Coordinates of C-alpha atoms in Angstrom, one line a residue:
X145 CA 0.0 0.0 0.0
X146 CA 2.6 2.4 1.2
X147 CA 4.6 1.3 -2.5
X148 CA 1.1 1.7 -4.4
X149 CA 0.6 5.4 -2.6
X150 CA 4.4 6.7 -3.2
X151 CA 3.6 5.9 -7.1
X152 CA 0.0 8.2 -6.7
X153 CA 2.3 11.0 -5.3
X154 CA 4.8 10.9 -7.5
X155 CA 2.3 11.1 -10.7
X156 CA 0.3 13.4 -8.7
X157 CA 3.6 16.1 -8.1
X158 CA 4.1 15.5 -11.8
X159 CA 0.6 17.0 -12.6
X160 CA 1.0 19.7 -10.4
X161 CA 4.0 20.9 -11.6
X162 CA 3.0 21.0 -15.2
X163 CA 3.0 24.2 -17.0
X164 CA 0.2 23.5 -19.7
X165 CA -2.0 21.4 -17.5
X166 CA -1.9 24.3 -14.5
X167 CA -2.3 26.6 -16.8
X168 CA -5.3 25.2 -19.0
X169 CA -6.9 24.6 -15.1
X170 CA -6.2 27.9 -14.1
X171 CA -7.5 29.4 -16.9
X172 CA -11.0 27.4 -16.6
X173 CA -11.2 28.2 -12.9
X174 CA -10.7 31.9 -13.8
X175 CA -13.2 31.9 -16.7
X176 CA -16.2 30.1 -14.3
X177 CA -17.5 33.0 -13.2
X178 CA -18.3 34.4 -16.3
X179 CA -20.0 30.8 -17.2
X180 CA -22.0 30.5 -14.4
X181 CA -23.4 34.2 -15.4
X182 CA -24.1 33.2 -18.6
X183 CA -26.2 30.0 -17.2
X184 CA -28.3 33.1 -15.3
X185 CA -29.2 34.3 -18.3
X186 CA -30.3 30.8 -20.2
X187 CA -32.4 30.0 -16.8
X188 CA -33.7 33.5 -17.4
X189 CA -35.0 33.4 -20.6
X190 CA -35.8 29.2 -20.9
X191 CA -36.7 28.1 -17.3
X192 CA -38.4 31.6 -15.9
X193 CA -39.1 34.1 -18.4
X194 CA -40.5 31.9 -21.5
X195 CA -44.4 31.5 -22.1
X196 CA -43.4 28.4 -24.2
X197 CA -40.6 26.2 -22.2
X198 CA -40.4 28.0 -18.7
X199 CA -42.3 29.4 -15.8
X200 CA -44.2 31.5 -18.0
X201 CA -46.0 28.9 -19.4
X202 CA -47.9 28.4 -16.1
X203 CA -47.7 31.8 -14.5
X204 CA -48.5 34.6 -17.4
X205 CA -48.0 37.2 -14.9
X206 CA -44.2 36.5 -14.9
X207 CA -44.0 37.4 -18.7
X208 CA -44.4 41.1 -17.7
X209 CA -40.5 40.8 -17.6
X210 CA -40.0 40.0 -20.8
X211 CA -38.5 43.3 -21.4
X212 CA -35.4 42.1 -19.8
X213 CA -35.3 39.1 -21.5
X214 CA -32.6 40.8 -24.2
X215 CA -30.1 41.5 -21.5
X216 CA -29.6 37.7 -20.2
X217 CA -30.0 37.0 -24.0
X218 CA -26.8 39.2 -24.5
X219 CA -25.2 38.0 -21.3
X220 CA -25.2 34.3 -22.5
X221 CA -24.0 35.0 -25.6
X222 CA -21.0 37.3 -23.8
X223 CA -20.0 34.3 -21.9
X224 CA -20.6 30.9 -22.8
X225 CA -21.0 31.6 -26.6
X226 CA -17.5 33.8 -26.6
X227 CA -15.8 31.1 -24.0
X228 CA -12.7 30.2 -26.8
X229 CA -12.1 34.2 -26.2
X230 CA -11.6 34.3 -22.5
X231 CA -10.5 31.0 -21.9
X232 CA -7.8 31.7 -24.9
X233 CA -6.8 34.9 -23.2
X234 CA -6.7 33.8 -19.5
X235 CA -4.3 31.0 -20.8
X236 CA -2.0 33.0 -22.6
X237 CA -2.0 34.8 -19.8
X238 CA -0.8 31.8 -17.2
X239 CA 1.5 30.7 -19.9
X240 CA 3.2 34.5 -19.7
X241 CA 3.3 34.2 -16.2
X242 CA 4.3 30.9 -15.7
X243 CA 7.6 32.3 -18.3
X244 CA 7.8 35.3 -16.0
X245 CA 6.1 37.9 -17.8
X246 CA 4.3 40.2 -16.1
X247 CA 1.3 42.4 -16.7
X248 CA -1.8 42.1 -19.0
X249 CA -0.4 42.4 -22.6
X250 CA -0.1 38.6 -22.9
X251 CA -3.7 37.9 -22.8
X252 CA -4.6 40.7 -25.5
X253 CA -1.7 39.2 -27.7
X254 CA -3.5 35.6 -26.8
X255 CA -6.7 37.2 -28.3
X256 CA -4.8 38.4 -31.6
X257 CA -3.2 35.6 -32.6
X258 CA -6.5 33.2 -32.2
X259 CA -7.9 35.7 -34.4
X260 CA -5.2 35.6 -37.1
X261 CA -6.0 32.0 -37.6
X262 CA -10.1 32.4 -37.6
X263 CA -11.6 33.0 -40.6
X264 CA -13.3 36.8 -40.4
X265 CA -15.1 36.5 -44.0
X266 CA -16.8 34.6 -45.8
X267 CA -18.0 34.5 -50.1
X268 CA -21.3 33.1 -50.5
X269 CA -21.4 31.3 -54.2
X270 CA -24.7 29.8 -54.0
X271 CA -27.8 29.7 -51.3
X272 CA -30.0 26.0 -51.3
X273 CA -33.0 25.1 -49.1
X274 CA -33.4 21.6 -48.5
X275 CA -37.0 20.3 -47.2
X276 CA -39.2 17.1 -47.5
X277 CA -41.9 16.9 -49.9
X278 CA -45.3 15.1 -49.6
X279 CA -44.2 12.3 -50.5
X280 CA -41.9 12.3 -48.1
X281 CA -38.7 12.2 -50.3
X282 CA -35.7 14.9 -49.5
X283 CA -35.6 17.6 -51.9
X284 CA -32.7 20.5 -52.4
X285 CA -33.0 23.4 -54.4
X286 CA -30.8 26.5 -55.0
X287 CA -31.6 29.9 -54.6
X288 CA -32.2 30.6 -58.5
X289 CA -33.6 27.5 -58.8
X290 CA -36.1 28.7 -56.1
X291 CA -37.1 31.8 -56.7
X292 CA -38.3 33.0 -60.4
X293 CA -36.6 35.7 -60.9
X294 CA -38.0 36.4 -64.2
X295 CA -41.3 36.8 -62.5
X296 CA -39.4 39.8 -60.3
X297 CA -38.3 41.3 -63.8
X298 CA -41.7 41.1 -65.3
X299 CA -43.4 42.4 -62.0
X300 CA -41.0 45.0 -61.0
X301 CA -41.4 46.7 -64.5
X302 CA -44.8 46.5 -64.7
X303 CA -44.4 48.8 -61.5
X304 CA -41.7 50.8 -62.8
X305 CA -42.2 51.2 -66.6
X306 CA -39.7 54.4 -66.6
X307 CA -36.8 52.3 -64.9
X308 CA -37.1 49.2 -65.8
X309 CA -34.9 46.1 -64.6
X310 CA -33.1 43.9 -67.6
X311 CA -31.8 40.8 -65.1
X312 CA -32.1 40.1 -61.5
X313 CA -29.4 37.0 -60.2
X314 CA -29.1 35.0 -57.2
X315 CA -25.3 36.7 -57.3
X316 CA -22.5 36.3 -54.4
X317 CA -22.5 38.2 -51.5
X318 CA -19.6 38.4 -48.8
X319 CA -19.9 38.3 -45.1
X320 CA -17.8 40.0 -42.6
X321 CA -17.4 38.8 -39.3
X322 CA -16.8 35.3 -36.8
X323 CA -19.0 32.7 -36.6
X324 CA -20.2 31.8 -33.2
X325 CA -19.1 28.5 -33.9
X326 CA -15.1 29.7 -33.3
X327 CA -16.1 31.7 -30.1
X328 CA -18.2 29.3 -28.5
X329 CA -17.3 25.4 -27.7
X330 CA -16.2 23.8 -31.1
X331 CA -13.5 26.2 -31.2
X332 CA -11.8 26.1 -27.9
X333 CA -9.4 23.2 -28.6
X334 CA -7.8 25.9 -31.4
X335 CA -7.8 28.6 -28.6
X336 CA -6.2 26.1 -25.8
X337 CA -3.3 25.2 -28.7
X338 CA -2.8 28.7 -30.1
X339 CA -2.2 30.3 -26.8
X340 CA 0.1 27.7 -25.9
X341 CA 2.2 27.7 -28.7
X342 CA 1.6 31.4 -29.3
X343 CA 2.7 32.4 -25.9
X344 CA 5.7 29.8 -26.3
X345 CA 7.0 31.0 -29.4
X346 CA 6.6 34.7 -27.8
X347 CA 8.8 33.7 -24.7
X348 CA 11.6 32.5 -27.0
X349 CA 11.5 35.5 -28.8
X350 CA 10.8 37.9 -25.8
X351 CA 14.6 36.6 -23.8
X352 CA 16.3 37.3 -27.0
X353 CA 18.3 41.0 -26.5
X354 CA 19.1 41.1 -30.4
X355 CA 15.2 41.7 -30.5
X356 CA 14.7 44.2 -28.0
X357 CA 14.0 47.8 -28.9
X358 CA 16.4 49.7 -26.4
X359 CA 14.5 53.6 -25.8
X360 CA 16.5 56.3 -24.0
X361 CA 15.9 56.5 -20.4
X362 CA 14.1 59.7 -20.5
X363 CA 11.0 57.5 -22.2
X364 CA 8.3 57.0 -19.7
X365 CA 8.1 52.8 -18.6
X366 CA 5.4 51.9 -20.4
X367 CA 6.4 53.3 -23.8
X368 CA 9.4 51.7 -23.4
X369 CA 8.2 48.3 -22.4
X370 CA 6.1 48.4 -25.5
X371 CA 8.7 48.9 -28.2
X372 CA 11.2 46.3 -26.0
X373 CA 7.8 43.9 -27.3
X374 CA 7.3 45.6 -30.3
X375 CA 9.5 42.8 -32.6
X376 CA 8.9 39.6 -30.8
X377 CA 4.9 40.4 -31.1
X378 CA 5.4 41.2 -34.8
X379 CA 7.1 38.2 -35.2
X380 CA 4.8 35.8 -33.2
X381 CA 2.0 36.7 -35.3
X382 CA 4.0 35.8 -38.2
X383 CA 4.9 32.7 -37.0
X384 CA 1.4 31.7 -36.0
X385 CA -0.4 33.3 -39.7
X386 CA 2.2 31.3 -41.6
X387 CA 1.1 27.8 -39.7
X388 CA -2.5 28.9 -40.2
X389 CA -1.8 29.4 -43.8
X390 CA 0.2 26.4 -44.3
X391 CA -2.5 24.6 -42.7
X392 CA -5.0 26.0 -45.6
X393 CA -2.7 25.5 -48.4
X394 CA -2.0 21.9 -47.3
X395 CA -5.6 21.1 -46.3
X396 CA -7.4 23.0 -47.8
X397 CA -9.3 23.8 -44.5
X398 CA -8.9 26.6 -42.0
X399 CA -7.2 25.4 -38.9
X400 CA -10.1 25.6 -36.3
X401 CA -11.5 22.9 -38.6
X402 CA -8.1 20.8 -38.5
X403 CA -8.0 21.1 -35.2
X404 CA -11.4 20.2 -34.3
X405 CA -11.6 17.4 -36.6
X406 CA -8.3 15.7 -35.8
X407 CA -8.5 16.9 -31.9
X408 CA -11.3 17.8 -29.9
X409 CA -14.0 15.6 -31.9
X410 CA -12.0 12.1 -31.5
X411 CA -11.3 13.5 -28.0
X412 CA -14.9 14.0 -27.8
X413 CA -16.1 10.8 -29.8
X414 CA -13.1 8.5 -27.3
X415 CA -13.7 9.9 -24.0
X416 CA -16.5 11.7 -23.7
X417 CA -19.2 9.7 -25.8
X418 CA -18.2 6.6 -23.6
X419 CA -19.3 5.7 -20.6
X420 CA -16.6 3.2 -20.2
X421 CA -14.1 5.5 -20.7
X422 CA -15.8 8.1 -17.7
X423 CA -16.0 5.3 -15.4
X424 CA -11.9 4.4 -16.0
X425 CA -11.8 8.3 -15.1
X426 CA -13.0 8.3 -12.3
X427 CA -11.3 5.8 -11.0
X428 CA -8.0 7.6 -11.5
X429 CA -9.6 10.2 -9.7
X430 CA -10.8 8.4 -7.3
X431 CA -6.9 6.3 -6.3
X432 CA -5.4 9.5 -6.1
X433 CA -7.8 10.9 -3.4
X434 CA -7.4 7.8 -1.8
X435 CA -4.1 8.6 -0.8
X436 CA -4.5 12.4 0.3
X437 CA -4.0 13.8 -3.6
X438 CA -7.4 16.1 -5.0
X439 CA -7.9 14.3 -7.9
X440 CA -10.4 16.5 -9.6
X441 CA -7.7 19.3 -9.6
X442 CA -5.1 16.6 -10.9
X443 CA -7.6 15.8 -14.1
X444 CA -9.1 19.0 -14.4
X445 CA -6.9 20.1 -17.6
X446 CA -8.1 16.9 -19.3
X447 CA -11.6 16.7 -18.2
X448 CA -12.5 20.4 -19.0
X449 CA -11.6 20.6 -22.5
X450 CA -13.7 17.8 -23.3
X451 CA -16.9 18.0 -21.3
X452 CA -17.4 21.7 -21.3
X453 CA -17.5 21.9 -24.9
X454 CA -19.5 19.5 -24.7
X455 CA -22.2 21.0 -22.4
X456 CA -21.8 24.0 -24.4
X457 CA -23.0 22.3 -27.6
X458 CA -26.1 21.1 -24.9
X459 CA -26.7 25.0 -24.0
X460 CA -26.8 26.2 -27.6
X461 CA -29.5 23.5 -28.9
X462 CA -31.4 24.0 -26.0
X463 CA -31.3 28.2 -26.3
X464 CA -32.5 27.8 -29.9
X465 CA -35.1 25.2 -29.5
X466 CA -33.1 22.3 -31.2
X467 CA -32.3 18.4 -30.8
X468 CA -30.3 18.4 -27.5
X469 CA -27.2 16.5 -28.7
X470 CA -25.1 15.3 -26.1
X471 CA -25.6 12.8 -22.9
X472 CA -22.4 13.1 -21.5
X473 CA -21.2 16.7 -20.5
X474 CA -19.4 18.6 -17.5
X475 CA -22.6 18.9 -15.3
X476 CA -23.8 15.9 -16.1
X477 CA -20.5 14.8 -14.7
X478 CA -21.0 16.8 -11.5
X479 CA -24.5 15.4 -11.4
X480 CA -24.0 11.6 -11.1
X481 CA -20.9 11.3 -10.0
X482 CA -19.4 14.3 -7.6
X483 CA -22.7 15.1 -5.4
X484 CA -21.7 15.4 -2.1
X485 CA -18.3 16.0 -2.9
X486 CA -15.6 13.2 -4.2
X487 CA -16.6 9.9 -4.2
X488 CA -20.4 10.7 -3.8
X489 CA -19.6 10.7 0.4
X490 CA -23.0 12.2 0.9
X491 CA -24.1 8.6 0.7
X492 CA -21.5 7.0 3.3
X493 CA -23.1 10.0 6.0
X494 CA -26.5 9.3 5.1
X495 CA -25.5 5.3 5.5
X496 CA -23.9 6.7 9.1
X497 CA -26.9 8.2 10.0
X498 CA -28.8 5.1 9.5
X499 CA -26.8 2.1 10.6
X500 CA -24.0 3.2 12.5
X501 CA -24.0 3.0 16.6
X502 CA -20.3 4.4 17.0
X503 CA -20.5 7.6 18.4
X504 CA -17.4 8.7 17.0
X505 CA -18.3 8.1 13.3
X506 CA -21.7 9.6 13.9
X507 CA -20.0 13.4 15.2
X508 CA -17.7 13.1 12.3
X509 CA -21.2 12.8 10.0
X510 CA -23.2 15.5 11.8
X511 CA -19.6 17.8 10.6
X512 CA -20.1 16.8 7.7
X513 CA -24.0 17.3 6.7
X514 CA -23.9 21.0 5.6
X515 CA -20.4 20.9 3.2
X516 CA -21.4 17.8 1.9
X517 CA -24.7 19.4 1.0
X518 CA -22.9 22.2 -0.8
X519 CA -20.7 19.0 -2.5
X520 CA -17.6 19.8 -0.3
X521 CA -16.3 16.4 1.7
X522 CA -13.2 17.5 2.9
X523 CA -14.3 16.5 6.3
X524 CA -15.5 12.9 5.3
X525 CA -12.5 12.4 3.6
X526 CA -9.6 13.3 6.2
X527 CA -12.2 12.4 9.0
X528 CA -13.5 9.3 8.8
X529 CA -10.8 8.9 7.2
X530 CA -11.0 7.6 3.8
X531 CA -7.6 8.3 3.1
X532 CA -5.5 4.9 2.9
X533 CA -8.6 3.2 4.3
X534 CA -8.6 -0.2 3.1
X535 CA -11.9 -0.9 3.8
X536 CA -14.0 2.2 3.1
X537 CA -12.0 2.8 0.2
X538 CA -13.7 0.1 -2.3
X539 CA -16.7 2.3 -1.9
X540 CA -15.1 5.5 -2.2
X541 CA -13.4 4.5 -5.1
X542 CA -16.4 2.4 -7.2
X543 CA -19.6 4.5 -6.1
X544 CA -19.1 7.3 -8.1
X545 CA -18.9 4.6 -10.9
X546 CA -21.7 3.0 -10.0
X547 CA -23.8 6.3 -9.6
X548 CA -22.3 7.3 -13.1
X549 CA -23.6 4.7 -15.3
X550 CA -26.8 4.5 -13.3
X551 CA -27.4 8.3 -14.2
X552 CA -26.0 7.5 -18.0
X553 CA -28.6 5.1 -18.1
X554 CA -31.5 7.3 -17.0
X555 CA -30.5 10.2 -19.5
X556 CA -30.1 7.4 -22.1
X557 CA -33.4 6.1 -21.3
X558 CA -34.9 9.0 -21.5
X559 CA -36.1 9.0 -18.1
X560 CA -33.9 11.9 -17.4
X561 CA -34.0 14.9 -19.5
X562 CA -30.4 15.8 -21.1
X563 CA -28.4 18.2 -19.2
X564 CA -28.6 21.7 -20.3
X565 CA -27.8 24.4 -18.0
X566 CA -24.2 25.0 -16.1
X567 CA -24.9 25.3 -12.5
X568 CA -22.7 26.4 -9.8
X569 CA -20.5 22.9 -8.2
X570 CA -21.5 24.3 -4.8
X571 CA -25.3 23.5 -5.9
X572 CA -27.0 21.2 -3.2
X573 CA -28.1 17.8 -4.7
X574 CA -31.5 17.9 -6.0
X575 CA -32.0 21.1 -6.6
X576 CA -28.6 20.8 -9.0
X577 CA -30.3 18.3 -10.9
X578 CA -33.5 20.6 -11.1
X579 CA -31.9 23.3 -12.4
X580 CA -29.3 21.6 -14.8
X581 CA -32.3 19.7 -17.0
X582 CA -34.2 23.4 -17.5
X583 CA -36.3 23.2 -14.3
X584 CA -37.4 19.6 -14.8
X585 CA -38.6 17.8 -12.1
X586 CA -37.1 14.3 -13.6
X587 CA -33.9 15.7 -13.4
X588 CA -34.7 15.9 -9.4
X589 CA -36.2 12.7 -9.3
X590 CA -32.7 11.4 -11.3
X591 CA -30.4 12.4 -8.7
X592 CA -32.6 11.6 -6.1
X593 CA -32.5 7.7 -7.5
X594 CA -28.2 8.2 -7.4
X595 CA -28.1 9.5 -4.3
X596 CA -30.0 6.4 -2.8
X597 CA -27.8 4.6 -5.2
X598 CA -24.5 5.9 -3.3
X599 CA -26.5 4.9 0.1
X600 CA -26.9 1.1 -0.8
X601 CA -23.6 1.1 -2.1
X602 CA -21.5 2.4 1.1
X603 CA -24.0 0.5 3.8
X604 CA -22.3 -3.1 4.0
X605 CA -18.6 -1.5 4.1
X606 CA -19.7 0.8 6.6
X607 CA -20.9 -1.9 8.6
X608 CA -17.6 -4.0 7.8
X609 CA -15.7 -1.1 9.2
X610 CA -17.0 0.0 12.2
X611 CA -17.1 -4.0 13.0
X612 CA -12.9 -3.6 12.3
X613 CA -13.0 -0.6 14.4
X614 CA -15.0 -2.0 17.2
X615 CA -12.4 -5.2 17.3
X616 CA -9.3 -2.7 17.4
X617 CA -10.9 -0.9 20.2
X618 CA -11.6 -4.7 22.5
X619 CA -7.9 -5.5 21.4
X620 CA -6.7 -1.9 23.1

C-alpha cells in the first residue's frame, strides 16, 4: 500500500507541476464565473421568463419581464458563446506568467493571434433550401432554382415602366465577421493550442536581447516596455499566420477545422461519448484521493476541455429550440458522479446516519452534513478517514462509478432529460439536478435515485468497518 501510494504522489507532483495542464486549469477556474453568469441568463430566458418552455407557461404574470429578456440573452452570448475568447486569453496569460512575464499584454496578444487563424469573412457562391416533400422524399433546391426571378423582372417593370430592370441573379455576396461557432465550444481546442504555442514562441522571442528595442531613459516605462515587445509580437504573429496558412494551403481547411476534426471531436467521440471510458476516469480520480492527492484538480486540464464543450454544444440547442445532442457533458459529470463531494460521500453520512452506533463516526457525519450538502467532503474524507482506508475505500473508489452509469442510463433512457444548464458545483443535490435539466422535475427525481444509489452502495462496508474498528478498540 505504502509502495502503491508513493507511485499516486509521485504522478500526482508530476501534474501539479506541469505548466500546460496548470495553466489550462487555471484558466478554466478563472473563466467560471463568467459561465455561471451566462447559465443566469439561459435560466432566465428558458426556465423563468419563456411562455413556451419556462415558468411563463404556467404563470402569465411572470411574462411582464420579458423586457429584460434581451439582457440575459446578450449575457449568455457574452460568456458561454464567446468562451474560446476568454479562456484563450486567461491561458495566454498563465502561460506569460508561468515564463515570467508580467502584466496584462499577454492575454490581448493571446486574443490576436487566435484571431489571425479564424476566418473573419466569408463569399457566399450559392444559397440552397433543402425540405421534404409530400411524399416524403428529401428535396434541395438553390436559390435561382427557387425563386423565379424572371417573374421579379416582369413584375418590377410593370411597377416601374420608366426604370425598368433587364436581369435580376441570385449573385454572391460576402460576409464580414466570426461565426459563433469559433467563439463558442467547437473552437476552444484551437484557442487552448494557439495560446500555448503562441505564448511559447513569444517567450523564446521575448529573452532574446538582439530583438529588444532599447528607448532612451528619458522615455516613460510603459512606452518603453512596448517597443522592447514591439518585434517579438510582430514576429509571433507571423509565426502563427504562416502555420495557419500552411494549414489551408496543405488542407485545404482553415485550422479551427483541423483542429477540431483531428483533436477535440476524436477527444470527444473517445472519451466523452463513452461511458466506459468516464467510469476508467473516475477511478484515477478516485486512487489519487485515496491517498491524500485532490484528484479532480489533478484531471481537471483533461476533463474540462472535453466536457465543457460539450455542455456548451447542450446550452446552444437548448437556447434555440433544437435536438439536444449530447448525454455526456461537464454537469452531467457533476451530477451523477461528484454530489456530495468526491466519491459521492454524501451517501457513506446518510448510511452513518442510518446504521451506524459508533459515536465517533456519527459526530464526524453531523460535521459533515452542511459541506457535503454544498458538495464539499473534505471532512469525510480526512475524518473518517477515507484516506488509505482499506476498507472504506472500495466504496469510495467504485460508487461514483456506479452512480455514473446509473445516471447515463437514466438520460439514455430517456427518463432523465439531457443536461442543459451550467450550475454552480456548490449547488445542493437535487435542486442541482433541477436546475441543470431546465427546471425539470425528472432531473430531481434522477439524482434523487443516485443518491439512494451511493446509500446502498456504502451500507455493508460501513458496517464492515465500524465492525474492524469495534475489534481494534476490545484489542486496546
Amino acid at each position: 500500500m505504502d509502495a502503491f501510494a508513493d507511485t499516486l504522489g509521485r504522478v500526482g507532483a508530476a501534474f501539479g507541476q506541469n505548466k500546460y495542464l496548470n495553466a489550462i486549469k487555471n484558466a478554466f477556474q478563472n473563466f467560471m464565473p463568467a459561465t455561471i453568469t451566462g447559465a443566469i441568463g439561459v435560466l432566465w430566458t428558458n426556465v423563468l421568463v419563456n411562455s413556451s418552455t419556462g415558468l411563463g407557461a404556467l404563470w402569465k404574470p411572470i411574462m411582464a419581464l420579458e423586457v429584460l429578456n434581451p439582457i440575459f440573452s446578450a449575457m449568455q452570448y457574452a460568456t458561454i458563446s464567446c468562451i474560446t475568447i476568454g479562456v484563450t486569453m486567461l491561458l495566454a496569460q498563465e502561460i506569460a506568467n508561468a515564463n515570467g512575464e508580467t502584466g496584462a499584454y499577454p492575454a490581448l496578444l493571446g486574443f490576436i493571434l487566435w484571431l489571425m487563424v479564424t476566418p473573419t469573412s466569408a463569399n457566399i457562391t450559392s444559397l440552397a433550401i433543402s425540405g421534404v416533400d409530400k411524399a416524403g422524399k428529401n428535396i434541395g433546391l438553390s436559390l435561382t432554382q427557387y425563386i423565379d426571378f424572371g417573374k421579379i423582372v416582369k413584375d418590377f417593370n410593370a411597377l416601374n415602366p420608366a426604370s425598368p430592370l433587364t436581369e435580376v441573379n441570385g449573385g454572391n455576396f460576402s460576409w464580414s465577421g466570426i461565426f459563433s461557432s469559433y467563439t463558442g465550444a467547437t473552437g476552444l481546442f484551437t484557442g487552448l493550442i494557439v495560446a500555448i504555442v503562441g505564448l511559447e514562441i513569444y517567450n523564446l522571442f521575448r529573452k532574446n536581447d538582439a530583438l529588444k528595442i532599447k528607448m532612451p531613459e528619458q522615455v516613460p516605462p510603459g512606452v518603453a516596455k512596448a517597443f522592447e515587445v514591439l518585434i517579438p509580437t510582430a514576429l509571433t504573429c507571423i509565426v502563427i499566420g504562416a502555420i495557419g496558412l500552411i494549414c489551408q494551403l496543405v488542407t485545404k481547411a482553415e485550422l479551427n477545422a483541423l483542429i477540431y476534426n483531428s483533436v477535440q471531436a476524436p477527444l470527444q467521440k473517445l472519451v466523452g461519448d463513452n461511458i466506459i471510458a468516464v467510469c476508467i476516469m473516475y477511478v484515477i480520480i478516485m486512487l489519487f484521493w485515496c491517498v491524500g492527492i485532490h484528484g479532480n484538480n489533478m484531471l481537471a486540464a483533461v476533463k474540462e476541455p472535453i466536457f465543457r464543450p460539450l455542455l456548451y454544444a447542450n446550452v446552444a440547442a437548448y437556447t434555440s429550440k433544437q435536438a439536444i445532442p449530447n448525454v455526456m457533458n461537464l454537469t452531467m459529470l457533476q451530477m451523477f458522479a461528484e454530489f456530495g463531494g468526491s466519491g459521492v460521500t454524501i451517501g457513506l453520512v446518510i448510511a452513518i446516519f442510518i446504521f451506524s452506533r459508533r459515536e465517533d463516526n456519527r459526530t464526524i457525519a453531523g460535521i459533515s452534513v452542511v459541506p457535503g450538502l454544498f458538495n464539499i467532503n473534505e471532512t469525510m474524507t480526512f475524518g473518517i478517514p477515507l484516506v488509505l482506508n482499506p476498507i472504506l475505500d472500495i466504496p469510495f473508489i467504485f460508487a461514483p462509478v456506479i452512480t455514473m452509469i446509473v445516471g447515463w442510463i437514466l438520460v439514455s433512457s430517456g427518463f432523465c432529460p439531457k443536461i442543459v444548464i451550467e450550475v454552480p458545483w456548490t449547488m445542493p443535490p437535487v435542486i442541482l439536478g433541477f436546475l441543470a435539466t431546465g427546471g425539470n422535475i425528472m432531473g430531481a427525481i434522477s439524482q434523487l435515485i443516485v443518491v439512494a444509489v451511493s446509500v446502498v452502495v456504502y451500507i455493508p462496508f460501513l458496517i464492515a468497518y465500524e465492525s474492524y474498528q469495534n475489534k481494534q478498540a476490545a484489542a486496546e
